[in-house]
Each structure stands twice: as C-alpha cells, then as structure tokens.
Short mmCIF file of C-alpha atoms in Angstrom, two decimals:
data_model
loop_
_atom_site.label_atom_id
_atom_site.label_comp_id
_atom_site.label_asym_id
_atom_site.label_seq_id
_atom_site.Cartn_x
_atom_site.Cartn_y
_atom_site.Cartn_z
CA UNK A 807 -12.48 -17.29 -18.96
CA UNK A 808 -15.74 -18.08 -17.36
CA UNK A 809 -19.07 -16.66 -18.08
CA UNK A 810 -21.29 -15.82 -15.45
CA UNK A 811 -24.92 -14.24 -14.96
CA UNK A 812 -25.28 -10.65 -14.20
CA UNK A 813 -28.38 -11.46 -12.83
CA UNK A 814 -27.51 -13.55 -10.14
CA UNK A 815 -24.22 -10.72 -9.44
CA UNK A 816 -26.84 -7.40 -9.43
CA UNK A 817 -29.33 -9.32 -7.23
CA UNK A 818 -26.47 -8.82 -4.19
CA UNK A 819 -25.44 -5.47 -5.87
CA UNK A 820 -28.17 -3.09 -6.91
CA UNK A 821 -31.44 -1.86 -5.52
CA UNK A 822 -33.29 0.42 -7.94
CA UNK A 823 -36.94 1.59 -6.09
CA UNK A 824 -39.81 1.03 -7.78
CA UNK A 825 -41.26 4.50 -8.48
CA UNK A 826 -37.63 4.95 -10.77
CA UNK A 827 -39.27 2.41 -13.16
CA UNK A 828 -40.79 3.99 -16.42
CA UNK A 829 -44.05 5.14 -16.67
CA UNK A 830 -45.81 2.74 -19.46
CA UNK A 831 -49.06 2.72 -20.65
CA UNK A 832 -51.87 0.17 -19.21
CA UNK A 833 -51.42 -3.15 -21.61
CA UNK A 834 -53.88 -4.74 -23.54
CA UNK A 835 -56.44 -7.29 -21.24
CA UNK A 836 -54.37 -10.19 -21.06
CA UNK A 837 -51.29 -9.17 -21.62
CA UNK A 838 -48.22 -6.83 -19.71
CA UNK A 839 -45.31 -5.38 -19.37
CA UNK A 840 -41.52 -5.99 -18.51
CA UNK A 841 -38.93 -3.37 -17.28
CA UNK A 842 -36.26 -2.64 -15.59
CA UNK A 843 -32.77 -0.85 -14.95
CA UNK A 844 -29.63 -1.96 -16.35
CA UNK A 845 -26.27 -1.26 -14.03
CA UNK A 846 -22.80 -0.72 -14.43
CA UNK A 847 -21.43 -1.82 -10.99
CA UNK A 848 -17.95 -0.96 -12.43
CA UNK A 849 -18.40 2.69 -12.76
CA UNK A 850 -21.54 3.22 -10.39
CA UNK A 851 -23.86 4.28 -13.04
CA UNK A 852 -26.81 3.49 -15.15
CA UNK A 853 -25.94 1.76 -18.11
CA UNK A 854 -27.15 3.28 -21.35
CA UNK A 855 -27.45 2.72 -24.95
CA UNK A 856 -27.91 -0.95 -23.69
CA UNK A 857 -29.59 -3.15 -26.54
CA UNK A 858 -31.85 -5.31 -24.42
CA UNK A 859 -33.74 -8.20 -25.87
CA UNK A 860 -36.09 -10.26 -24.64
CA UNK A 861 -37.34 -13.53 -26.58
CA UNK A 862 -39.85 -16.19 -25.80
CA UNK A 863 -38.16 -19.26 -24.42
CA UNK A 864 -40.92 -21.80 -25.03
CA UNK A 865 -40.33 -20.68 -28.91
CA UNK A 866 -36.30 -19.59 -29.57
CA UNK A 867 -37.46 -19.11 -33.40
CA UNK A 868 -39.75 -16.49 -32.70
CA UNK A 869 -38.22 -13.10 -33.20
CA UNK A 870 -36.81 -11.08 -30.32
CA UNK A 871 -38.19 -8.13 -29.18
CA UNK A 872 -35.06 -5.39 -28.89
CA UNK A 873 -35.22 -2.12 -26.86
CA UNK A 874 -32.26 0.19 -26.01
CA UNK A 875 -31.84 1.37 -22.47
CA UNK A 876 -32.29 4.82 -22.15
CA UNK A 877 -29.97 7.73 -19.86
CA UNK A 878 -30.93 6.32 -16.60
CA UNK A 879 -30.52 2.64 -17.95
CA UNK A 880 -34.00 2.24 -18.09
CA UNK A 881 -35.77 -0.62 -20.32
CA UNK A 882 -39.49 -1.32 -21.07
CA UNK A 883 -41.41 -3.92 -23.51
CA UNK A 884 -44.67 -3.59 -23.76
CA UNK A 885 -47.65 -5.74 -24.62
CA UNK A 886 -45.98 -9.03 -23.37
CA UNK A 887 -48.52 -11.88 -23.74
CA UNK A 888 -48.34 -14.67 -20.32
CA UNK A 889 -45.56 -16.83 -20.69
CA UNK A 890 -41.53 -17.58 -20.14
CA UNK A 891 -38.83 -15.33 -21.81
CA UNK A 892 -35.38 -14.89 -21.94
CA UNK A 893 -33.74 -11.32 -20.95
CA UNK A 894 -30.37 -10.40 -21.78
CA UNK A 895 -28.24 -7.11 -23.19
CA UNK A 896 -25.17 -6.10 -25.40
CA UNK A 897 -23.38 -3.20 -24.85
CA UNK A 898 -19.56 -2.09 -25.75
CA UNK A 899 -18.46 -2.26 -22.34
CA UNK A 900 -19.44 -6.24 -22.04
CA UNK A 901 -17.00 -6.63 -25.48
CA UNK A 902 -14.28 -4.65 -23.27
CA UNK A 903 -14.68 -6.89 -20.16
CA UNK A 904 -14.53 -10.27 -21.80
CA UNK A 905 -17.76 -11.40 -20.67
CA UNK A 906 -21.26 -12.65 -22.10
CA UNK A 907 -23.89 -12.75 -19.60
CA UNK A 908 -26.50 -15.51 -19.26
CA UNK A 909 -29.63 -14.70 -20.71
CA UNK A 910 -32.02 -13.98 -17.03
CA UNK A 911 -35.08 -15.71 -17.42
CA UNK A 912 -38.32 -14.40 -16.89
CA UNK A 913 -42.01 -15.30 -16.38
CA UNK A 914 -45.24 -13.33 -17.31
CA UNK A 915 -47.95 -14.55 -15.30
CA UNK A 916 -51.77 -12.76 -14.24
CA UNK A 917 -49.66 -9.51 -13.41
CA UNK A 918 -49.54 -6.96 -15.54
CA UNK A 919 -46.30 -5.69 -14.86
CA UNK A 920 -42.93 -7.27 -14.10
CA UNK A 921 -39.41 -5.93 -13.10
CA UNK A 922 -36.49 -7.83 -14.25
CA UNK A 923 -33.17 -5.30 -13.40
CA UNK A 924 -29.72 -6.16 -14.98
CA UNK A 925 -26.08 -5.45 -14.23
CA UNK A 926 -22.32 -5.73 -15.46
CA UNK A 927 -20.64 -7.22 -12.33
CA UNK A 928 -18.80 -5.52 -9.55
CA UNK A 929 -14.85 -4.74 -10.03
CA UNK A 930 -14.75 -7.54 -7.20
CA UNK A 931 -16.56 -10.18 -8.79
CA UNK A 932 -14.93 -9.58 -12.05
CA UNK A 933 -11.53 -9.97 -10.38
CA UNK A 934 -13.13 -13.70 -8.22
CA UNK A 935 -13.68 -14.80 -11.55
CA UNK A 936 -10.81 -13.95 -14.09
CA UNK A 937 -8.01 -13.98 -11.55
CA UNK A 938 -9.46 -16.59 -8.58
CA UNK A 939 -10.95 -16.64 -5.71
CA UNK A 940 -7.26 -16.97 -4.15
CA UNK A 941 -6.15 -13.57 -5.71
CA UNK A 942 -8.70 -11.20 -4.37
CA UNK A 943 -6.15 -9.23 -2.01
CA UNK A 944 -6.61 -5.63 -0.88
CA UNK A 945 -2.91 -5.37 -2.41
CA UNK A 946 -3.78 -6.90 -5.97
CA UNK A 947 -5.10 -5.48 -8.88
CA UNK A 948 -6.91 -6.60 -12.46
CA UNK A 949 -6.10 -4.52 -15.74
CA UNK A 950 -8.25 -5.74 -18.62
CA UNK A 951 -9.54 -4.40 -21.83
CA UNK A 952 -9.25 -5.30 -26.16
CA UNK A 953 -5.88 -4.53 -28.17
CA UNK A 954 -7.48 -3.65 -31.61
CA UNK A 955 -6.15 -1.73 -34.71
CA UNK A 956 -6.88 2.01 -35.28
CA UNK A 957 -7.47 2.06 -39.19
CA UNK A 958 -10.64 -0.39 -38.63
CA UNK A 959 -10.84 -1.17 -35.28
CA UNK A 960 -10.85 -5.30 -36.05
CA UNK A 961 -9.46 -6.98 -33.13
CA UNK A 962 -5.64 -8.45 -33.25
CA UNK A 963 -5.20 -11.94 -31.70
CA UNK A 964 -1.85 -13.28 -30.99
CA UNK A 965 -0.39 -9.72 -29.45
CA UNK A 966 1.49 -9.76 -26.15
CA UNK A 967 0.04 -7.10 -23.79
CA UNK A 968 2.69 -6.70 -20.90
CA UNK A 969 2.76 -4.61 -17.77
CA UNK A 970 5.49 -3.64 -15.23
CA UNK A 971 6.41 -1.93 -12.21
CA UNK A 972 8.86 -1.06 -9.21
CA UNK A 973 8.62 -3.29 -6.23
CA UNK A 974 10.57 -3.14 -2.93
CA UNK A 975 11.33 -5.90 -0.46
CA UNK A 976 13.57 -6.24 2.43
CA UNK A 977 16.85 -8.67 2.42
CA UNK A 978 18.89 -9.11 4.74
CA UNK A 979 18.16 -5.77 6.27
CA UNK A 980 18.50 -3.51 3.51
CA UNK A 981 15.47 -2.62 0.82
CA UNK A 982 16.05 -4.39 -2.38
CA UNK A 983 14.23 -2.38 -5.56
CA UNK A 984 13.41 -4.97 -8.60
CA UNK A 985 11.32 -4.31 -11.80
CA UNK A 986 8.06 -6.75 -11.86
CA UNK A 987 6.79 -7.46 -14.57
CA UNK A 988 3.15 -9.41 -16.32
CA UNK A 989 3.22 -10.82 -19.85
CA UNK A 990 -0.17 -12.22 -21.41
CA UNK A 991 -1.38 -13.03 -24.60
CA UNK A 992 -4.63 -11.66 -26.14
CA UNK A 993 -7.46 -14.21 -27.11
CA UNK A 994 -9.11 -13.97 -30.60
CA UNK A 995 -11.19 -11.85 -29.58
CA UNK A 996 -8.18 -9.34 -28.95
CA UNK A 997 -9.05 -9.25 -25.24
CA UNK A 998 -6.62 -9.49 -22.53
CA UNK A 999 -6.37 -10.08 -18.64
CA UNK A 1000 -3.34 -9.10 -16.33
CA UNK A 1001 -3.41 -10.12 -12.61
CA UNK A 1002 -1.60 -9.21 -9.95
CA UNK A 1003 -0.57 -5.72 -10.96
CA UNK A 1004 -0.06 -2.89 -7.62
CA UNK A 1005 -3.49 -2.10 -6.43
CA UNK A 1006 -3.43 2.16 -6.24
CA UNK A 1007 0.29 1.94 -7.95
CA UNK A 1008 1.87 3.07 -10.83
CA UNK A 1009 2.37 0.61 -13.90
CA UNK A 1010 3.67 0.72 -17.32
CA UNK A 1011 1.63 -1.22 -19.53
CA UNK A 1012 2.26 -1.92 -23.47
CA UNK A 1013 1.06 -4.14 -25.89
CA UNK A 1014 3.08 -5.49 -29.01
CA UNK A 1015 2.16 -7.80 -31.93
CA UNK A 1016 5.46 -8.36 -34.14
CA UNK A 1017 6.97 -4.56 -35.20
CA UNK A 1018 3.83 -2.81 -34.23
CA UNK A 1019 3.57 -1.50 -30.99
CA UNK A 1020 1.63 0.84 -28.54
CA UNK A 1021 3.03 3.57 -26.62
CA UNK A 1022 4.14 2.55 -23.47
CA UNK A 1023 1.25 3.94 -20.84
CA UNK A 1024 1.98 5.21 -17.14
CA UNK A 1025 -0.95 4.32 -15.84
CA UNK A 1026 -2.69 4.66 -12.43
CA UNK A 1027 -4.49 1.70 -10.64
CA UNK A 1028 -7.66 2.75 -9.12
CA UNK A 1029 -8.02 1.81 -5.43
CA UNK A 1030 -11.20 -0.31 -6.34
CA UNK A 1031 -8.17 -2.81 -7.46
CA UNK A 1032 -9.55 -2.79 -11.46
CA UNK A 1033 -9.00 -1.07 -14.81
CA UNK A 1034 -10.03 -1.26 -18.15
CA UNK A 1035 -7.48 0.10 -20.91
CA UNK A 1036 -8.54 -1.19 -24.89
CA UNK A 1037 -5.38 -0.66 -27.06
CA UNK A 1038 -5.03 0.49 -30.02
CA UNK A 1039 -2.07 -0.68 -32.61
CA UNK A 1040 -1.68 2.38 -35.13
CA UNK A 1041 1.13 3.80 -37.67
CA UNK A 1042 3.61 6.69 -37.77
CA UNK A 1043 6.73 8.24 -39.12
CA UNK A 1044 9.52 10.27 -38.63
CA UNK A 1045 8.93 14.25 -38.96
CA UNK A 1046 10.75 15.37 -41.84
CA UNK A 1047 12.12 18.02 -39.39
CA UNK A 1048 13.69 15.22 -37.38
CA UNK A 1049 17.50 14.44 -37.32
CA UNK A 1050 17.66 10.99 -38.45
CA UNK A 1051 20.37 10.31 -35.53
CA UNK A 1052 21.14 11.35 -31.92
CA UNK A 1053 24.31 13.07 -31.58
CA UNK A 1054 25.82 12.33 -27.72
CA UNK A 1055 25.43 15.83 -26.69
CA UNK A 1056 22.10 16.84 -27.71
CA UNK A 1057 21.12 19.66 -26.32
CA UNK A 1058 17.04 18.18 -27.30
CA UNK A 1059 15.89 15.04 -25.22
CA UNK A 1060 12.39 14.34 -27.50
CA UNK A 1061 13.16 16.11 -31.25
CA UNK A 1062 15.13 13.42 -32.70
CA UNK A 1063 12.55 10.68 -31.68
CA UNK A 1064 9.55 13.21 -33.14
CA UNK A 1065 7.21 10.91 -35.02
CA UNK A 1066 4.13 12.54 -37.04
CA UNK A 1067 0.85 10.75 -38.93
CA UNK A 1068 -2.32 10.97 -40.46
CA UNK A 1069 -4.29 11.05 -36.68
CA UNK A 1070 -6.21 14.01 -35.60
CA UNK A 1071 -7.22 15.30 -32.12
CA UNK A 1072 -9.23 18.25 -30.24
CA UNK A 1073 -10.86 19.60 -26.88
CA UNK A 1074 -10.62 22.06 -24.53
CA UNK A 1075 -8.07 22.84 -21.06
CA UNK A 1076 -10.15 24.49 -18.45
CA UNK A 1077 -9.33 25.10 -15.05
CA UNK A 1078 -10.65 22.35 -12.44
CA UNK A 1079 -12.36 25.24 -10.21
CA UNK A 1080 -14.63 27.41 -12.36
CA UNK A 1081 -14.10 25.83 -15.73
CA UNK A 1082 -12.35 28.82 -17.38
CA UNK A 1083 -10.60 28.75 -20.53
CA UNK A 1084 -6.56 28.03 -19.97
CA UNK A 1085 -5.47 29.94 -23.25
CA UNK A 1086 -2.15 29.24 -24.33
CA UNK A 1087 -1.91 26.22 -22.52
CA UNK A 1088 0.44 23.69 -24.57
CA UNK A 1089 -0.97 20.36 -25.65
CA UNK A 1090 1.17 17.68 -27.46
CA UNK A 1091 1.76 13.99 -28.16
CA UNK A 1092 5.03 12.70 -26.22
CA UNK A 1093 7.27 12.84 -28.68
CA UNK A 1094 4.97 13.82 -31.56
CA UNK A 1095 3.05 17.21 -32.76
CA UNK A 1096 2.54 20.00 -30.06
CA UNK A 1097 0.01 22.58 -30.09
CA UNK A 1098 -1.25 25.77 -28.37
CA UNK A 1099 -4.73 26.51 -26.93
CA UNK A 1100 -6.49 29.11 -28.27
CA UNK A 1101 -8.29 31.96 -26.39
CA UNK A 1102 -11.46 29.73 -25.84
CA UNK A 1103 -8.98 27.04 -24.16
CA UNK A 1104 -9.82 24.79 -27.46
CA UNK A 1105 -7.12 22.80 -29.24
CA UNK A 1106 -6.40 20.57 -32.36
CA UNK A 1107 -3.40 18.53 -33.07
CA UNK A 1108 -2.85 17.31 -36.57
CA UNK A 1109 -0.65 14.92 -37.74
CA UNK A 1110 -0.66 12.97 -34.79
CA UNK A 1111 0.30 8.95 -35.12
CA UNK A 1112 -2.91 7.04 -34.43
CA UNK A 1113 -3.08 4.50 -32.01
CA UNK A 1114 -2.75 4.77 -28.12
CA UNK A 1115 -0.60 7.45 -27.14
CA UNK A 1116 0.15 9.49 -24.17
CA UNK A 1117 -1.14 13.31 -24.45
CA UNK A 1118 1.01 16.17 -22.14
CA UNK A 1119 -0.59 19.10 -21.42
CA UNK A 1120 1.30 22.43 -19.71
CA UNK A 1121 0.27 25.32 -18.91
CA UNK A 1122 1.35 28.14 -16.87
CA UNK A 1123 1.42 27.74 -12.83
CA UNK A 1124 -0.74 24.94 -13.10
CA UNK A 1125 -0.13 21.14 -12.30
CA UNK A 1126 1.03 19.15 -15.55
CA UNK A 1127 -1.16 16.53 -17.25
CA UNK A 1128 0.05 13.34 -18.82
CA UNK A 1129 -3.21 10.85 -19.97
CA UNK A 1130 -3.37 8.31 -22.03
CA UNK A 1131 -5.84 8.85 -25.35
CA UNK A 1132 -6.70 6.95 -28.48
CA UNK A 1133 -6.15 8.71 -32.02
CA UNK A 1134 -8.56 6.59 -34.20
CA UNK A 1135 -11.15 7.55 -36.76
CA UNK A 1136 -13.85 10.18 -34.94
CA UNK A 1137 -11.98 9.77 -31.50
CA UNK A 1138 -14.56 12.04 -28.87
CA UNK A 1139 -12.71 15.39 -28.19
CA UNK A 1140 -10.86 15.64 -24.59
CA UNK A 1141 -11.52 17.44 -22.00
CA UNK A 1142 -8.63 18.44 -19.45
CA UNK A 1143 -9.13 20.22 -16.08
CA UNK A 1144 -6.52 21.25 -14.39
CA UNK A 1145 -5.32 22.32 -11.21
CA UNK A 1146 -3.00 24.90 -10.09
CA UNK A 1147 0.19 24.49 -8.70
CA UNK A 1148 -0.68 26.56 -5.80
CA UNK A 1149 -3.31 24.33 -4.84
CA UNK A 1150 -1.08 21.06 -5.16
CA UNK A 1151 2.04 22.86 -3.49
CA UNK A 1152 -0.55 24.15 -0.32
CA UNK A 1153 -1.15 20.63 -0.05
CA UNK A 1154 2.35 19.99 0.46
CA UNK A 1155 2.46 22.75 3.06
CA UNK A 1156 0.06 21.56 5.01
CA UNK A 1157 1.81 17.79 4.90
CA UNK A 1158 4.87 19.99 5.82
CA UNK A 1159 3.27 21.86 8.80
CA UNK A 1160 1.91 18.77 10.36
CA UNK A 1161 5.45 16.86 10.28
CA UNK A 1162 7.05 20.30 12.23
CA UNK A 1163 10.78 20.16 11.77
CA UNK A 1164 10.32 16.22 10.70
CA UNK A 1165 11.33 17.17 7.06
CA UNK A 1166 14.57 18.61 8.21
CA UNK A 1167 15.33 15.67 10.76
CA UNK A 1168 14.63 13.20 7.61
CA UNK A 1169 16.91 14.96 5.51
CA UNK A 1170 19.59 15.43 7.55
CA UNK A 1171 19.15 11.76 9.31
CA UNK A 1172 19.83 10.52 5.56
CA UNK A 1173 22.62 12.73 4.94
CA UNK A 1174 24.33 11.25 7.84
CA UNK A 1175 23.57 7.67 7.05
CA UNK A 1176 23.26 7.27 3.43
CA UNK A 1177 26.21 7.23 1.15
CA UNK A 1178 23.95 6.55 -2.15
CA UNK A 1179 22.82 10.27 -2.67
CA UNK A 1180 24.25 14.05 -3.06
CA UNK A 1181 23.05 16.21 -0.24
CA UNK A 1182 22.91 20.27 -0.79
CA UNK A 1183 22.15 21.88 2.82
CA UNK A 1184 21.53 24.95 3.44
CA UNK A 1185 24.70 26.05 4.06
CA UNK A 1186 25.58 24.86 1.08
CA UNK A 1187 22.65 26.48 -1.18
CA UNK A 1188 23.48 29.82 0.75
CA UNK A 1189 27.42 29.66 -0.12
CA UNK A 1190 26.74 29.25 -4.05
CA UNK A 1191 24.23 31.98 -3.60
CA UNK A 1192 21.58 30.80 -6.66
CA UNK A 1193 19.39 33.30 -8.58
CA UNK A 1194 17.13 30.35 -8.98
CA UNK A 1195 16.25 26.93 -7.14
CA UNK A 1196 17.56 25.49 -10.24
CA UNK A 1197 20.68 27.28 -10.79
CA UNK A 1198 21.90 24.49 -7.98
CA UNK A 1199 22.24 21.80 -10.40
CA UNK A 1200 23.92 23.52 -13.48
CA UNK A 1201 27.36 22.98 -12.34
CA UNK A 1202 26.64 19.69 -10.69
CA UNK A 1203 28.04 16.67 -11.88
CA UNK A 1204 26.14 14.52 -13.24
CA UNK A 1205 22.72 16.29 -13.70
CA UNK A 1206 22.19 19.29 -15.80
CA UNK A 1207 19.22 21.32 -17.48
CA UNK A 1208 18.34 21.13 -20.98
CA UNK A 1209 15.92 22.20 -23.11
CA UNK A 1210 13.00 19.23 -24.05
CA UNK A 1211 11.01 19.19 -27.54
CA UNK A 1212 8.74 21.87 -26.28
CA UNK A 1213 11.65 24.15 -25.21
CA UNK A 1214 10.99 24.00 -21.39
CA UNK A 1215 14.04 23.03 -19.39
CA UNK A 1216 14.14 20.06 -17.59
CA UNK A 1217 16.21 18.14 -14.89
CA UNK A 1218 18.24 15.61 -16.60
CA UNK A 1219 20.69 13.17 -16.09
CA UNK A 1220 22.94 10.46 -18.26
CA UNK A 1221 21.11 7.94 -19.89
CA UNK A 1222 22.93 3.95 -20.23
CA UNK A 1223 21.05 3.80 -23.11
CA UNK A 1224 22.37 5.50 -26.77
CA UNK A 1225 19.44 6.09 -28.28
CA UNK A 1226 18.56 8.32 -25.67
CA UNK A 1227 21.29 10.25 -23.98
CA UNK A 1228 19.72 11.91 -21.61
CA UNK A 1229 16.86 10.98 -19.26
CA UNK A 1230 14.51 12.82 -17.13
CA UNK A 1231 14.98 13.12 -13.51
CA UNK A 1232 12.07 12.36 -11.41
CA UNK A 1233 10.86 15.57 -9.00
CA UNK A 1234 9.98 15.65 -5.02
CA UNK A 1235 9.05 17.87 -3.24
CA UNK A 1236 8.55 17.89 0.48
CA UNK A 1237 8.01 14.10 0.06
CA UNK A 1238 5.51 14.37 -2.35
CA UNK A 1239 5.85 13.33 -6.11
CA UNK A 1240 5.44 16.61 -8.90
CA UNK A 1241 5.85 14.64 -12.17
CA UNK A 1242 6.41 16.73 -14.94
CA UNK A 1243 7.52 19.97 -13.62
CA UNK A 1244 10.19 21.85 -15.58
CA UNK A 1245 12.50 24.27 -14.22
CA UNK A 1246 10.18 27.56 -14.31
CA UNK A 1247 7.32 25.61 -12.74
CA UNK A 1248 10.01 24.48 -9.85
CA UNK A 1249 11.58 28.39 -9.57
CA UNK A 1250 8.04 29.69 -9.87
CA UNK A 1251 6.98 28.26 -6.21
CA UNK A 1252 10.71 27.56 -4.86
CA UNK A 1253 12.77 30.25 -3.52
CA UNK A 1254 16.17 29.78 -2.71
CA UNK A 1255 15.77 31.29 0.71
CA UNK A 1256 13.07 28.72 1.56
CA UNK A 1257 15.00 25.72 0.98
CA UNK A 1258 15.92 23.43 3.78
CA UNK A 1259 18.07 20.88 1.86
CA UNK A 1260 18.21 18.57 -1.87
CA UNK A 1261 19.15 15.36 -2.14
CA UNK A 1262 20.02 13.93 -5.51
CA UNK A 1263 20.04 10.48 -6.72
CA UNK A 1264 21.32 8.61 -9.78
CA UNK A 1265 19.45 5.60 -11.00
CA UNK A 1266 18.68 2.42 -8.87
CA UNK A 1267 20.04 4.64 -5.80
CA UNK A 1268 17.34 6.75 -4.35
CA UNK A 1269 15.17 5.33 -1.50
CA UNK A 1270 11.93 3.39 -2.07
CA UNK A 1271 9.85 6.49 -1.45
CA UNK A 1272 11.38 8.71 -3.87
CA UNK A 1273 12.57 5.92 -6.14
CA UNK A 1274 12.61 7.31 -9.89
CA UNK A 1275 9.38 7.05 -12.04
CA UNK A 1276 11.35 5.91 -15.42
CA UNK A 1277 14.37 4.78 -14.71
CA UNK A 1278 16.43 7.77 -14.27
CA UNK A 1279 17.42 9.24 -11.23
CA UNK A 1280 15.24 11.54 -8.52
CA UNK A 1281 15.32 14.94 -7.24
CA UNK A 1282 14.14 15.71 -3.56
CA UNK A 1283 13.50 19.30 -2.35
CA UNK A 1284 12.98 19.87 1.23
CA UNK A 1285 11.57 24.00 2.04
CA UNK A 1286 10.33 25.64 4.77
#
C-alpha cells in the first residue's frame, strides 16, 4: 500500500486554536519551543499516548528527542536550538491501519515558539488511498485491521481474512438474493485490507491460516464507510460436558459444539439510561462458557477459548447484545449498556403509527401475491386461540421451539447442514429486525390479541427486507 503524510492530510482536516496549546516555560535566549496536537480523524479525538519524536535533519545521527502526547493529544519539546527537524509519531493505531507517516518537517527560526499539529488521516482518505480513487462510493465500504496470535500477539502472515454478505439485484423482474463475498491475504506484517464491503450493512468477516481459525464476526459497517477489526488466532477444546456427536433430534442447538480454554474475561452490564447495575443478566461466549452477573452488574467468564470471539449478553426485558471481543493475555474488561425492550419496541410503534393501516395492507398485499411464505391472519391466530404469541409455531410444520445452550427457547427451523440440525430463525417485528430475541422476550411484549398477521419463511425464500441474518429462515410479526 502507499504511504502518505499526515501532515499534508490534517492540514485540510483539523484546526486546533492556539490558546489549546500547552503552557511551556519561556526558553533559554536563543533557543524555543515546538508543540502541537496530534489527531485521530478516524475516531474524532485527540490522539494520546502518541510517542512523538523530533530529530535534527541537518544531523540524522544525533539522538532524537521523544515526548508522549498527553490526554488531549498534546506534545511539547522544549529548548529547541534554530535549525531544521524532522517531526513524526508512533502509536498502536498507525500499526492497525497499515500506514507509516512521513516524517513533517520543521524549521526553528528567531521565534521562540512553533506549532507543528499532526494527524492519522480521515476514514475518506484512508479509503482514496488503499482502495482508489475510483472506489470512494457513498455505497462502499473499507474493513482493515492486523490478524495476530493471542498467546504472544506476533503477527501471522500468509492468513486469508475473508468477508461476506447478502446482496439483492433485480432480473428479469423478480429480486435475485446471492451471497458476496471478499477474500484477501494478510501482508507480513499480518495486516489486511477488504474493499468493497456494504457501507452501513451487515457482514460476516473471518480470518483463517491453515486449521486455525477465528470466530466468524457479524459485524456492523459504520456509515462513515470504514472499520478497523485486528484478529486474533487463539486455541480451544471441547467441554468435557459436551456430547462428542449431534444426534438428529437434539433437543440443544449450541451444547454439543461447547468449546472451553484457558482465556479469561470480566466487566460490568448496566443499563444505557442511568447506568444501573443489570444483576443477573447472562453473559456467555457463543457456544462456549456462560455466566451470570452479580448484584453489582459485574461478571467473569473463565475458561473461555482465547482469540476473537463473539460475546452474548441477555438479560431480562432488555434488548440482546451480541459484540465481538478479544480473549488475550490482560484483555481491558467490557463494558455493556443496554437498552430495554420497551424502548426499542416504542420505536417500532411509532414506525407503526406513522404507516396507519400500511402494515396490514403490506401483509395482506403479500399474502395475496406471494406463494414463497406461510401467512397466519388474524383469523387464523384467533381460531387456534394461543396462550402465547409463540404457541403459534409449535405445531407448525417446519419451525418449532427448542431450548438453546443457555436454556432459553428459540425459533428454529431445519438445518441442510448435519452438524447442525437445527438453525435459528431470524425475528421481525413490525418491519424492524429484533436479533436475538427468544420466545419469553417475544411473549413478554406480544399479545396474541394485538397481532395483525405472521408470515413465515424458510431459507432463501423471504423477501429482501426481511431476508434471514444466517442462513435460516425469518419470522415477521405484524401487531397493532
């Protein structure tokens, strides 16, 4: 990849005033200072814990002067004798990005104080330059970041870091639904590049290097059109708990797969609005250990298999939480905040109330025309006479609930694949998307009485809007 200045990129970028400089002490007669603010135009924030350096360029052998940039991203070097110098910085985040900045150049003349300000380029510039000029679309996105191991962090060369996702075109009148899909290569440096991923969508990204793999990561693009995601290759094992084979009719979709390790994890679930302490919440590794929080809303999983994985949290009436973490050697503890159902469900509402009856004209306008799904109106619902929202679909063929590895019950349907028997069904509701909700978090805020209609959809059959998330099949609820 190229290397460009961050000099020349903040200049267009950043403007930091002058009275947020540091306050320094007057230099010595002859003699003065350089300073300045180092940006991350990535995030939006001062950069800190920036080593800075700054080295006389009329005499490279001389030894640099190094500073570290402080919460604000401030930098100062004092007692800087007339001349021309060199400024540059190292930070993490540059290793992450694949680049290495050109040193900025500076001179030291009769004043006695100078302001040289850095940056890590824009999301926008870093996409110009890694993916071409020719790729910078609103509808295109840039994932990059380093696949490394988690017992010593070394970078692995030579892995294939691939990403994929649903797209939708129309042919010959009709939407066509394919799987796209990115394959790179990491450089020595373990760093990889993938362009032309869904800006805002939903990808799966994964990263392999012979048998050792990642988990595979749902991921959401950030409407800037970039992300950064470092990988992390790490080790585990089947739970000794764990059937070594999947009987057909499991009634367990995640035990037998259970894998354990030597990894350990902690931090706190709090709500989003006031920050209080979610005891009892349940925190686990898909398809690894699963924990409680305590009263204090803190956690710790042991045992977990190190490397990237994908951490679920649950807790009662509140929206589910699926993130991606890294379980390596003194991994930061994570913080969750999360928000209640109520809240995301009144948003749903409100999208409800402002369509009027346009929910029930969609539903029944498919119901007419499409021959793909299963329709339940409300005629229907009220002749079977349900207890629960989800009492609809245990005598229907073809989906059923069963109990996952942390004893919730889910919507499931056949699986093609025999490893797996079963797969999860992906939820809608009123048109809007409520991954991860399990059959008391759907009865909990669903009555009967309120429902309008259901359509249900096998695999490859639903349409583009409420296409399924993983492959199985989708679930659309339609209330009042």
């Amino acid at each position: 990849m190229k290397l460009f200045s961050t000099a020349v990129v903040f200049a267009t970028l950043v403007t930091v005033g002058q009275s947020q400089a540091q306050v320094v002490a007057a230099p010595r007669p002859g003699s003065a200072s350089v300073s300045g603010v180092i940006f991350d135009s990535v995030t939006h924030s001062p950069l800190s814990s920036a080593l800075v350096q700054l080295v006389n360029a009329d005499s490279l052998s001389a030894s640099a002067r190094t500073v570290e940039s402080d919460s604000l991203g401030r930098f100062n070097f004092g007692d800087i004798r007339p001349g021309r110098y060199l400024l540059g910085f190292m930070h993490p985040m540059l290793d992450s990005l694949g680049i290495e900045p050109k040193p900025r150049e500076v001179r030291v003349g009769g004043e006695t104080a100078v302001r040289s300000d850095l940056a890590i380029p824009s999301a926008l510039t870093l996409r110009r330059t890694i993916c071409g000029a020719s790729a910078v679309a609103d509808s295109e996105a840039l994932i990059i970041g380093i696949v490394r191991r988690a017992t010593d962090r070394v970078a692995v060369d030579s892995s294939v870091v691939s990403a994929q996702w649903l797209e939708f075109s129309l042919e010959s009148g009709r939407i066509a639904r394919s799987i796209a899909r990115r394959v790179v290569g990491t450089q020595e440096t373990g760093w990889y590049g993938i362009c032309g991923v869904p800006n805002g969508g939903t990808v799966l990204l994964v990263a392999t290097h012979g048998a050792d793999s990642t988990e595979a990561l749902e991921l959401e693009i950030p409407t800037a059109g970039f992300l950064r995601r470092d990988l992390y290759f790490g080790s585990a094992r089947l739970a000794a708990d764990a059937p070594q084979s999947t009987p057909r009719d499991t009634l367990q979709l995640t035990t037998a797969a259970r894998r354990t390790g030597d990894g350990r994890l902690t931090g706190t679930v709090v709500t989003a609005t006031g920050g209080r302490p979610l005891p009892g919440a349940r925190v686990g590794i898909t398809n690894g250990p699963q924990t409680r929080a305590d009263g204090r809303g803190v956690w710790t999983l042991t045992g977990v298999p190190t490397g990237t994985r994908m951490l679920e949290v649950r807790a009662v009436a509140h929206y589910p939480v699926a993130l991606p973490v890294d379980v390596i050697e003194g991994a930061p503890p994570v913080h969750i905040a999360m928000v209640t159902l109520q809240s995301v469900l009144d948003t749903v509402k409100v999208r409800a109330t402002r369509g009027g009856s346009g929910n029930l004209l969609e539903f029944l306008s498919r119901k007419k025309s499409s021959g793909a799904g299963r329709f339940i109106t409300s005629e229907d619902i009220a002749a079977r006479r349900p207890i629960y929202t989800t009492d609809l679909f245990r005598s229907m063929p073809g989906i059923t609930l069963l109990r996952d590895g942390t004893g919730d019950e889910v919507l499931v349907q056949r699986s093609n694949t025999f490893s797996s028997p079963y797969c999860r069904v992906s939820v809608y509701m009123n048109g809007m998307s409520l991954r991860g909700m399990s059959a008391n978090d759907i009865n909990g805020y669903v009555r009967p009485n309120d429902l309008i209609g259901v359509e249900v959809y096998s695999a490859g059959t639903a349409p583009p809007q409420y296409s399924e998330q993983n492959g199985c099949g989708s679930v659309v609820i339609w209330s009042r």
